[in-house]
Amino acid sequence: MKKYMLYMFPVMAAMMSCGGGGTAETAATAQPTPAEELRVRLDSIGRHGFAFGMHDATAYGHTWVGLEDSCDVRSVCGDYPGVMNWDLGLIEWNCDKELDGVPFNVIRREVAKQDRRGGINTFSWHVRNPQSRGDSWNCEGDSVVRQCVTAGNPLNDTIKVWISRAADFIGSLRDDEGNRIGVVFRPWHEHTGSWFWWGQDHCSADDYKALWQLTYDIFKEKGIDNVLWAYSPDKDNVTDVASYLERYPGDSIIDIMGGDVYHFDGAAGKDTYLERVRNVIGSACTAARERGKLAAFTETGSEGLPMADWWTSVLLDNIKEYPICYVSVWRNAHDNPKHFYAPYPGQESVPSFIEFYNDDRTLFARDLEKIK
Ligand code: BMA
């Protein structure tokens, strides 16, 4: 049985500490934005434990797609994840479906449903390469990020339109009363590695930060007030707080100190995974504490879950010491039976997952419903 203590946080304090937040004067009179409300809520969630999240959790799963209200996690433990991540990849091309085939209208509907059940929504963005027109992993081109942030360059015009489309979509997320739904947005992720065109070897720190500033400014100009911004370095080139913060866009932009670290090679790779988690998530938590920000383990997982006790003896045992507000795993592909990160009925890590679910610290949708 999970235990709850209900916390009420003064909204004014949250408004003053939120990224880009207002002055005491404006805080006293202005209504909190959906982003500010979400910040207060995530802070509260973090005091109870951490929410469990999954990518595309209700859009498809292991061997099924598009079955309304289905969810592998719910099939296993009876509850929905507390956090659902969605991706904006291909919104930049005005497509109807994101890069893994989920219609943006379905995402909009599922975001509202997750909000209604008290859950949280987050977004990543596997944006295409504006020069080569290849996908995010296509790093061809000449200083693509530099061109994107240079006024007058054709790629600057392109990326501004693409970012505007992402902003319009996020701004269009509404609840039943027509109010914007607060979400976490985590663009330009895993930038300390070099597998995406915005990665470390493909741009300078200044150009990377300028790309963030451009993104933030376009959202602000459009009046998008329902976004908390998450920064999420990966395992590469991060060993301590200084390296974690090397390309940090700044306190005026970022609300959440995140990190993406995956577990490779099953039992043989456990120590390496834990060391990387310490480096990245440990640094994220230290940086968050020092700067009054939230911390989250924004992406993780062990593809195919080869260790039956992974949820308890690897994940829970090692993240319980970190003051994160959520941990999120990647997707269960419907068209590739080996590409999954959450259990489905019959999968061998189900007992470990149920133990993880029953732990007081892990928070799923029904737990979040009780945390205001
Ligand atoms: C990767 C894999 C791919 C997917 C991509 C974007 O990690 O899951 O199959 O297309 O993310 O979601």
Coordinates of C-alpha atoms and ligand atoms in Angstrom, one line a residue:
M1 CA 0.0 0.0 0.0
K2 CA 1.4 3.4 -0.9
K3 CA 1.4 6.2 1.6
Y4 CA 0.5 9.8 0.8
M5 CA 1.1 13.1 2.4
L6 CA -0.6 15.9 0.6
Y7 CA 1.6 18.9 0.1
M8 CA 0.3 22.3 -0.8
F9 CA 2.9 24.6 -2.2
P10 CA 2.6 28.3 -2.4
V11 CA 2.1 29.0 -6.1
M12 CA 3.9 32.4 -5.6
A13 CA 7.1 30.7 -4.6
A14 CA 7.0 28.4 -7.6
M15 CA 6.3 31.3 -10.0
M16 CA 9.3 33.1 -8.7
S17 CA 11.6 30.2 -9.1
C18 CA 10.3 28.8 -12.4
G19 CA 12.5 29.3 -15.5
G20 CA 12.1 32.8 -16.8
G21 CA 9.6 33.4 -14.0
G22 CA 8.1 36.7 -12.9
T23 CA 8.9 39.2 -10.2
A24 CA 7.2 39.2 -6.8
E25 CA 5.0 41.9 -8.1
T26 CA 3.7 40.0 -11.1
A27 CA 3.5 36.8 -9.1
A28 CA 1.1 38.4 -6.6
T29 CA -1.4 39.2 -9.3
A30 CA -0.9 37.0 -12.3
Q31 CA -2.6 33.6 -12.7
P32 CA -0.1 30.8 -12.8
T33 CA 0.6 29.5 -16.3
P34 CA 0.1 25.7 -17.1
A35 CA 3.9 25.5 -17.0
E36 CA 4.2 27.0 -13.6
E37 CA 1.5 24.7 -12.3
L38 CA 3.3 21.7 -13.7
R39 CA 6.5 22.7 -12.1
V40 CA 4.8 22.9 -8.7
R41 CA 3.2 19.5 -9.3
L42 CA 6.4 17.8 -10.3
D43 CA 8.1 19.2 -7.3
S44 CA 5.4 17.8 -5.1
I45 CA 5.6 14.4 -7.0
G46 CA 9.3 14.3 -6.3
R47 CA 8.7 14.6 -2.6
H48 CA 6.6 11.4 -2.7
G49 CA 9.0 9.3 -4.8
F50 CA 9.3 9.3 -8.6
A51 CA 6.8 8.8 -11.3
F52 CA 7.3 5.9 -13.8
G53 CA 7.1 6.9 -17.4
M54 CA 7.1 5.2 -20.8
H55 CA 7.3 6.4 -24.4
D56 CA 4.2 6.0 -26.6
A57 CA 2.6 4.0 -23.8
T58 CA -1.0 4.0 -25.0
A59 CA -0.4 4.4 -28.8
Y60 CA 1.0 0.9 -29.4
G61 CA 2.8 -1.9 -27.6
H62 CA 4.4 -5.3 -28.1
T63 CA 2.6 -6.8 -31.1
W64 CA -0.4 -4.4 -31.0
V65 CA -1.2 -1.0 -32.4
G66 CA -4.0 1.6 -32.1
L67 CA -6.2 -0.3 -29.6
E68 CA -7.8 2.5 -27.6
D69 CA -6.9 2.5 -23.9
S70 CA -4.5 -0.5 -24.3
C71 CA -1.2 -0.2 -22.6
D72 CA 1.4 -2.9 -22.0
V73 CA 2.2 -1.5 -18.6
R74 CA -1.4 -1.5 -17.5
S75 CA -1.8 -5.1 -18.8
V76 CA 1.0 -6.1 -16.5
C77 CA 0.3 -4.1 -13.3
G78 CA -3.3 -2.7 -13.7
D79 CA -2.3 0.9 -13.9
Y80 CA -1.1 3.4 -16.5
P81 CA 2.4 4.9 -16.3
G82 CA 2.5 8.2 -14.3
V83 CA 4.4 9.8 -17.2
M84 CA 3.9 9.4 -20.9
N85 CA 6.5 10.6 -23.4
W86 CA 5.6 11.4 -27.0
D87 CA 7.8 12.5 -29.9
L88 CA 7.3 15.4 -32.3
G89 CA 9.6 14.0 -35.1
L90 CA 8.1 15.0 -38.5
I91 CA 5.9 17.8 -37.1
E92 CA 8.6 19.9 -38.8
W93 CA 7.4 18.6 -42.2
N94 CA 3.8 19.2 -41.3
C95 CA 3.2 15.4 -41.4
D96 CA 0.1 13.8 -40.0
K97 CA 2.1 11.1 -38.2
E98 CA 5.2 11.2 -36.1
L99 CA 8.3 9.3 -37.1
D100 CA 7.2 6.0 -35.7
G101 CA 3.7 6.3 -37.3
V102 CA 1.6 7.7 -34.4
P103 CA -0.9 10.2 -35.8
F104 CA -0.4 13.6 -34.1
N105 CA -4.2 13.7 -33.6
V106 CA -3.9 10.5 -31.5
I107 CA -1.0 12.1 -29.5
R108 CA -3.2 15.1 -28.9
R109 CA -6.1 12.9 -27.7
E110 CA -3.8 10.6 -25.6
V111 CA -2.2 13.7 -23.9
A112 CA -5.6 14.9 -22.8
K113 CA -6.5 11.4 -21.5
Q114 CA -3.3 11.2 -19.6
D115 CA -3.9 14.6 -18.1
R116 CA -7.5 13.6 -17.2
R117 CA -6.2 10.6 -15.3
G118 CA -3.8 12.8 -13.3
G119 CA -0.7 11.8 -15.3
I120 CA 2.1 13.9 -16.8
N121 CA 3.1 14.2 -20.5
T122 CA 6.6 14.8 -21.8
F123 CA 7.8 15.4 -25.4
S124 CA 11.1 14.6 -27.2
W125 CA 11.8 15.7 -30.8
H126 CA 13.7 13.6 -33.3
V127 CA 13.8 16.5 -35.8
R128 CA 15.2 15.9 -39.3
N129 CA 18.4 17.4 -40.5
P130 CA 17.5 20.7 -42.2
Q131 CA 20.4 20.5 -44.6
S132 CA 20.5 16.9 -45.8
R133 CA 16.8 16.4 -45.1
G134 CA 17.8 13.0 -43.6
D135 CA 16.6 11.9 -40.2
S136 CA 18.0 13.1 -36.8
W137 CA 20.8 10.4 -37.0
N138 CA 21.9 11.8 -40.4
C139 CA 24.8 14.1 -39.6
E140 CA 25.7 15.1 -43.1
G141 CA 26.1 18.7 -43.9
D142 CA 28.4 21.6 -43.2
S143 CA 28.1 23.0 -39.7
V144 CA 24.4 22.5 -39.7
V145 CA 23.7 23.9 -36.2
R146 CA 25.9 26.9 -36.9
Q147 CA 23.9 27.6 -40.1
C148 CA 20.7 27.2 -38.2
V149 CA 21.6 29.9 -35.7
T150 CA 23.1 32.3 -38.2
A151 CA 20.6 35.1 -39.1
G152 CA 20.2 35.3 -42.9
N153 CA 21.3 31.8 -43.5
P154 CA 18.6 29.7 -45.4
L155 CA 18.8 27.0 -42.7
N156 CA 18.0 29.7 -40.1
D157 CA 14.7 30.4 -41.9
T158 CA 14.0 26.6 -42.2
I159 CA 14.6 25.8 -38.6
K160 CA 12.6 28.8 -37.4
V161 CA 9.6 27.5 -39.4
W162 CA 10.2 24.0 -38.0
I163 CA 10.4 25.2 -34.4
S164 CA 7.2 27.2 -34.9
R165 CA 5.4 24.1 -36.0
A166 CA 6.5 22.3 -32.8
A167 CA 5.4 25.3 -30.8
D168 CA 2.0 25.4 -32.5
F169 CA 1.4 21.7 -31.7
I170 CA 2.4 22.0 -28.1
G171 CA 0.3 25.1 -27.8
S172 CA -2.7 23.2 -29.2
L173 CA -2.7 20.6 -26.3
R174 CA -5.9 21.3 -24.4
D175 CA -7.9 19.8 -21.6
D176 CA -11.7 19.4 -21.5
E177 CA -12.2 23.0 -20.5
G178 CA -10.0 24.2 -23.3
N179 CA -7.1 25.1 -21.1
R180 CA -3.6 24.4 -22.3
I181 CA -2.1 21.2 -20.7
G182 CA 1.3 21.7 -19.1
V183 CA 4.0 19.4 -20.6
V184 CA 7.7 18.8 -20.4
F185 CA 9.6 19.5 -23.7
R186 CA 13.1 18.1 -24.2
P187 CA 14.4 19.1 -27.6
W188 CA 18.0 18.8 -28.7
H189 CA 18.5 15.7 -26.4
E190 CA 21.5 13.4 -26.0
H191 CA 23.7 16.2 -27.3
T192 CA 26.9 15.1 -25.5
G193 CA 27.0 12.1 -27.9
S194 CA 27.4 12.6 -31.6
W195 CA 24.7 10.4 -33.2
F196 CA 22.3 13.3 -33.8
W197 CA 23.1 16.2 -36.1
W198 CA 23.1 18.6 -33.1
G199 CA 25.5 16.3 -31.2
Q200 CA 28.8 17.3 -29.6
D201 CA 31.1 16.6 -32.6
H202 CA 28.9 18.5 -35.0
C203 CA 28.7 21.9 -33.3
S204 CA 30.4 24.2 -30.8
A205 CA 29.0 24.7 -27.3
D206 CA 28.0 28.3 -28.2
D207 CA 26.2 27.2 -31.3
Y208 CA 24.4 24.5 -29.4
K209 CA 23.3 27.0 -26.8
A210 CA 22.2 29.4 -29.5
L211 CA 20.0 26.7 -30.9
W212 CA 18.3 26.3 -27.6
Q213 CA 17.9 30.1 -27.2
L214 CA 16.3 30.3 -30.7
T215 CA 13.9 27.5 -29.8
Y216 CA 13.0 29.1 -26.5
D217 CA 12.5 32.6 -28.0
I218 CA 10.2 31.3 -30.7
F219 CA 8.0 29.6 -28.1
K220 CA 8.0 32.7 -26.0
E221 CA 7.1 35.0 -29.0
K222 CA 4.2 32.7 -29.7
G223 CA 3.0 33.0 -26.1
I224 CA 3.3 29.2 -25.5
D225 CA 3.0 29.1 -21.7
N226 CA 2.5 25.4 -21.1
V227 CA 6.1 24.1 -21.5
L228 CA 8.7 23.2 -18.9
W229 CA 12.1 22.8 -20.6
A230 CA 14.3 19.7 -19.9
Y231 CA 18.0 19.5 -20.6
S232 CA 19.2 15.9 -21.2
P233 CA 22.9 15.0 -21.8
D234 CA 23.6 11.3 -22.4
K235 CA 26.4 9.0 -21.2
D236 CA 29.1 10.3 -23.6
N237 CA 31.5 13.0 -22.3
V238 CA 29.7 13.4 -18.9
T239 CA 31.7 12.5 -15.8
D240 CA 30.9 15.2 -13.3
V241 CA 28.8 18.4 -12.8
A242 CA 31.1 20.6 -14.9
S243 CA 31.0 18.3 -17.9
Y244 CA 27.2 17.8 -17.4
L245 CA 26.8 21.6 -17.7
E246 CA 29.2 22.2 -20.5
R247 CA 26.5 23.0 -23.0
Y248 CA 23.8 24.0 -20.6
P249 CA 21.6 26.7 -22.2
G250 CA 21.2 28.6 -18.9
D251 CA 19.0 29.0 -15.9
S252 CA 16.6 31.4 -17.6
I253 CA 15.7 28.6 -20.1
I254 CA 15.9 25.2 -18.3
D255 CA 13.5 24.0 -15.7
I256 CA 14.5 20.3 -15.5
M257 CA 18.0 18.8 -15.2
G258 CA 17.6 15.5 -17.0
G259 CA 19.7 12.7 -18.5
D260 CA 19.4 9.8 -20.9
V261 CA 21.3 6.7 -20.0
Y262 CA 20.7 3.2 -21.3
H263 CA 21.7 -0.2 -20.0
F264 CA 23.4 -2.3 -22.7
D265 CA 24.7 -5.9 -22.6
G266 CA 22.5 -7.3 -19.8
A267 CA 24.2 -8.6 -16.6
A268 CA 27.7 -8.0 -18.1
G269 CA 26.9 -4.4 -18.7
K270 CA 25.4 -3.6 -15.3
D271 CA 28.4 -2.0 -13.7
T272 CA 29.0 0.2 -16.7
Y273 CA 25.4 1.3 -16.7
L274 CA 25.5 2.1 -13.0
E275 CA 28.6 4.2 -13.4
R276 CA 27.0 6.1 -16.2
V277 CA 23.9 6.7 -14.2
R278 CA 26.1 8.0 -11.4
N279 CA 27.9 10.3 -13.8
V280 CA 24.8 11.7 -15.5
I281 CA 21.9 11.5 -13.1
G282 CA 24.1 12.1 -10.1
S283 CA 25.4 15.3 -11.8
A284 CA 21.9 16.2 -12.9
C285 CA 20.7 16.0 -9.3
T286 CA 23.6 18.0 -7.9
A287 CA 23.2 20.7 -10.6
A288 CA 19.4 20.8 -9.9
R289 CA 19.9 21.2 -6.2
E290 CA 22.5 24.0 -6.7
R291 CA 20.2 25.9 -9.1
G292 CA 16.8 25.3 -7.6
K293 CA 15.7 23.2 -10.5
L294 CA 13.8 19.8 -10.8
A295 CA 15.7 16.6 -11.7
A296 CA 14.5 13.7 -13.8
F297 CA 15.9 10.5 -15.4
T298 CA 14.4 11.5 -18.8
E299 CA 15.2 8.2 -20.7
T300 CA 16.5 4.8 -19.8
G301 CA 15.9 1.2 -20.3
S302 CA 17.4 -2.2 -21.2
E303 CA 16.3 -3.3 -24.6
G304 CA 14.6 -6.7 -24.6
L305 CA 14.9 -6.8 -20.7
P306 CA 17.4 -9.7 -20.6
M307 CA 17.7 -9.5 -16.8
A308 CA 14.5 -10.8 -15.2
D309 CA 15.1 -8.8 -12.0
W310 CA 16.1 -5.6 -13.8
W311 CA 13.3 -3.4 -12.3
T312 CA 14.2 -4.1 -8.7
S313 CA 17.9 -5.0 -8.6
V314 CA 19.1 -2.7 -11.2
L315 CA 16.8 0.3 -11.7
L316 CA 15.1 0.7 -8.3
D317 CA 18.1 -0.2 -6.2
N318 CA 20.2 2.4 -7.9
I319 CA 17.9 5.3 -8.5
K320 CA 16.2 5.4 -5.2
E321 CA 19.0 7.6 -3.8
Y322 CA 18.4 10.3 -6.4
P323 CA 15.8 13.1 -5.8
I324 CA 14.3 12.7 -9.3
C325 CA 10.6 13.4 -10.0
Y326 CA 10.3 10.8 -12.8
V327 CA 12.1 8.0 -14.6
S328 CA 11.0 7.2 -18.1
V329 CA 11.7 4.1 -20.3
W330 CA 11.5 3.9 -24.1
R331 CA 9.0 2.2 -26.3
N332 CA 7.6 -1.3 -27.0
A333 CA 7.6 -1.4 -30.8
H334 CA 4.6 -3.1 -32.3
D335 CA 6.5 -4.2 -35.4
N336 CA 9.8 -5.5 -33.9
P337 CA 9.3 -8.1 -31.2
K338 CA 12.9 -7.6 -29.8
H339 CA 12.6 -3.8 -29.5
F340 CA 10.9 -3.3 -26.1
Y341 CA 11.7 -1.6 -22.8
A342 CA 8.7 -2.3 -20.6
P343 CA 7.3 -5.8 -19.8
Y344 CA 4.1 -7.2 -21.5
P345 CA 2.1 -10.1 -20.2
G346 CA 4.2 -13.2 -20.0
Q347 CA 7.6 -11.4 -20.4
E348 CA 10.1 -12.7 -17.9
S349 CA 10.6 -9.5 -15.9
V350 CA 6.9 -9.2 -15.0
P351 CA 7.4 -10.3 -11.3
S352 CA 10.2 -7.8 -10.9
F353 CA 8.1 -5.1 -12.5
I354 CA 5.2 -5.8 -10.1
E355 CA 7.5 -5.5 -7.2
F356 CA 8.7 -2.2 -8.6
Y357 CA 5.1 -1.1 -9.1
N358 CA 4.2 -2.0 -5.5
D359 CA 7.2 -0.1 -4.0
D360 CA 6.1 3.0 -2.1
R361 CA 8.5 5.2 -4.1
T362 CA 7.3 4.4 -7.6
L363 CA 4.3 6.4 -8.7
F364 CA 1.9 5.4 -11.5
A365 CA -1.2 7.2 -12.8
R366 CA -3.5 6.3 -9.9
D367 CA -0.8 7.5 -7.4
L368 CA -0.4 10.8 -9.2
E369 CA -4.2 11.4 -9.2
K370 CA -3.8 11.8 -5.4
I371 CA -0.9 14.2 -5.5
K372 CA -2.1 17.7 -6.2
Ligands
BMA1 C1 14.9 4.8 -31.3 C2 14.2 3.5 -31.8 C3 13.7 3.7 -33.2 C4 12.7 4.9 -33.2 C5 13.4 6.1 -32.6 C6 12.6 7.3 -32.5 O1 15.4 4.6 -30.1 O2 13.1 3.2 -30.9 O3 13.0 2.5 -33.6 O4 12.3 5.1 -34.5 O5 13.9 5.8 -31.3 O6 11.4 7.1 -31.8

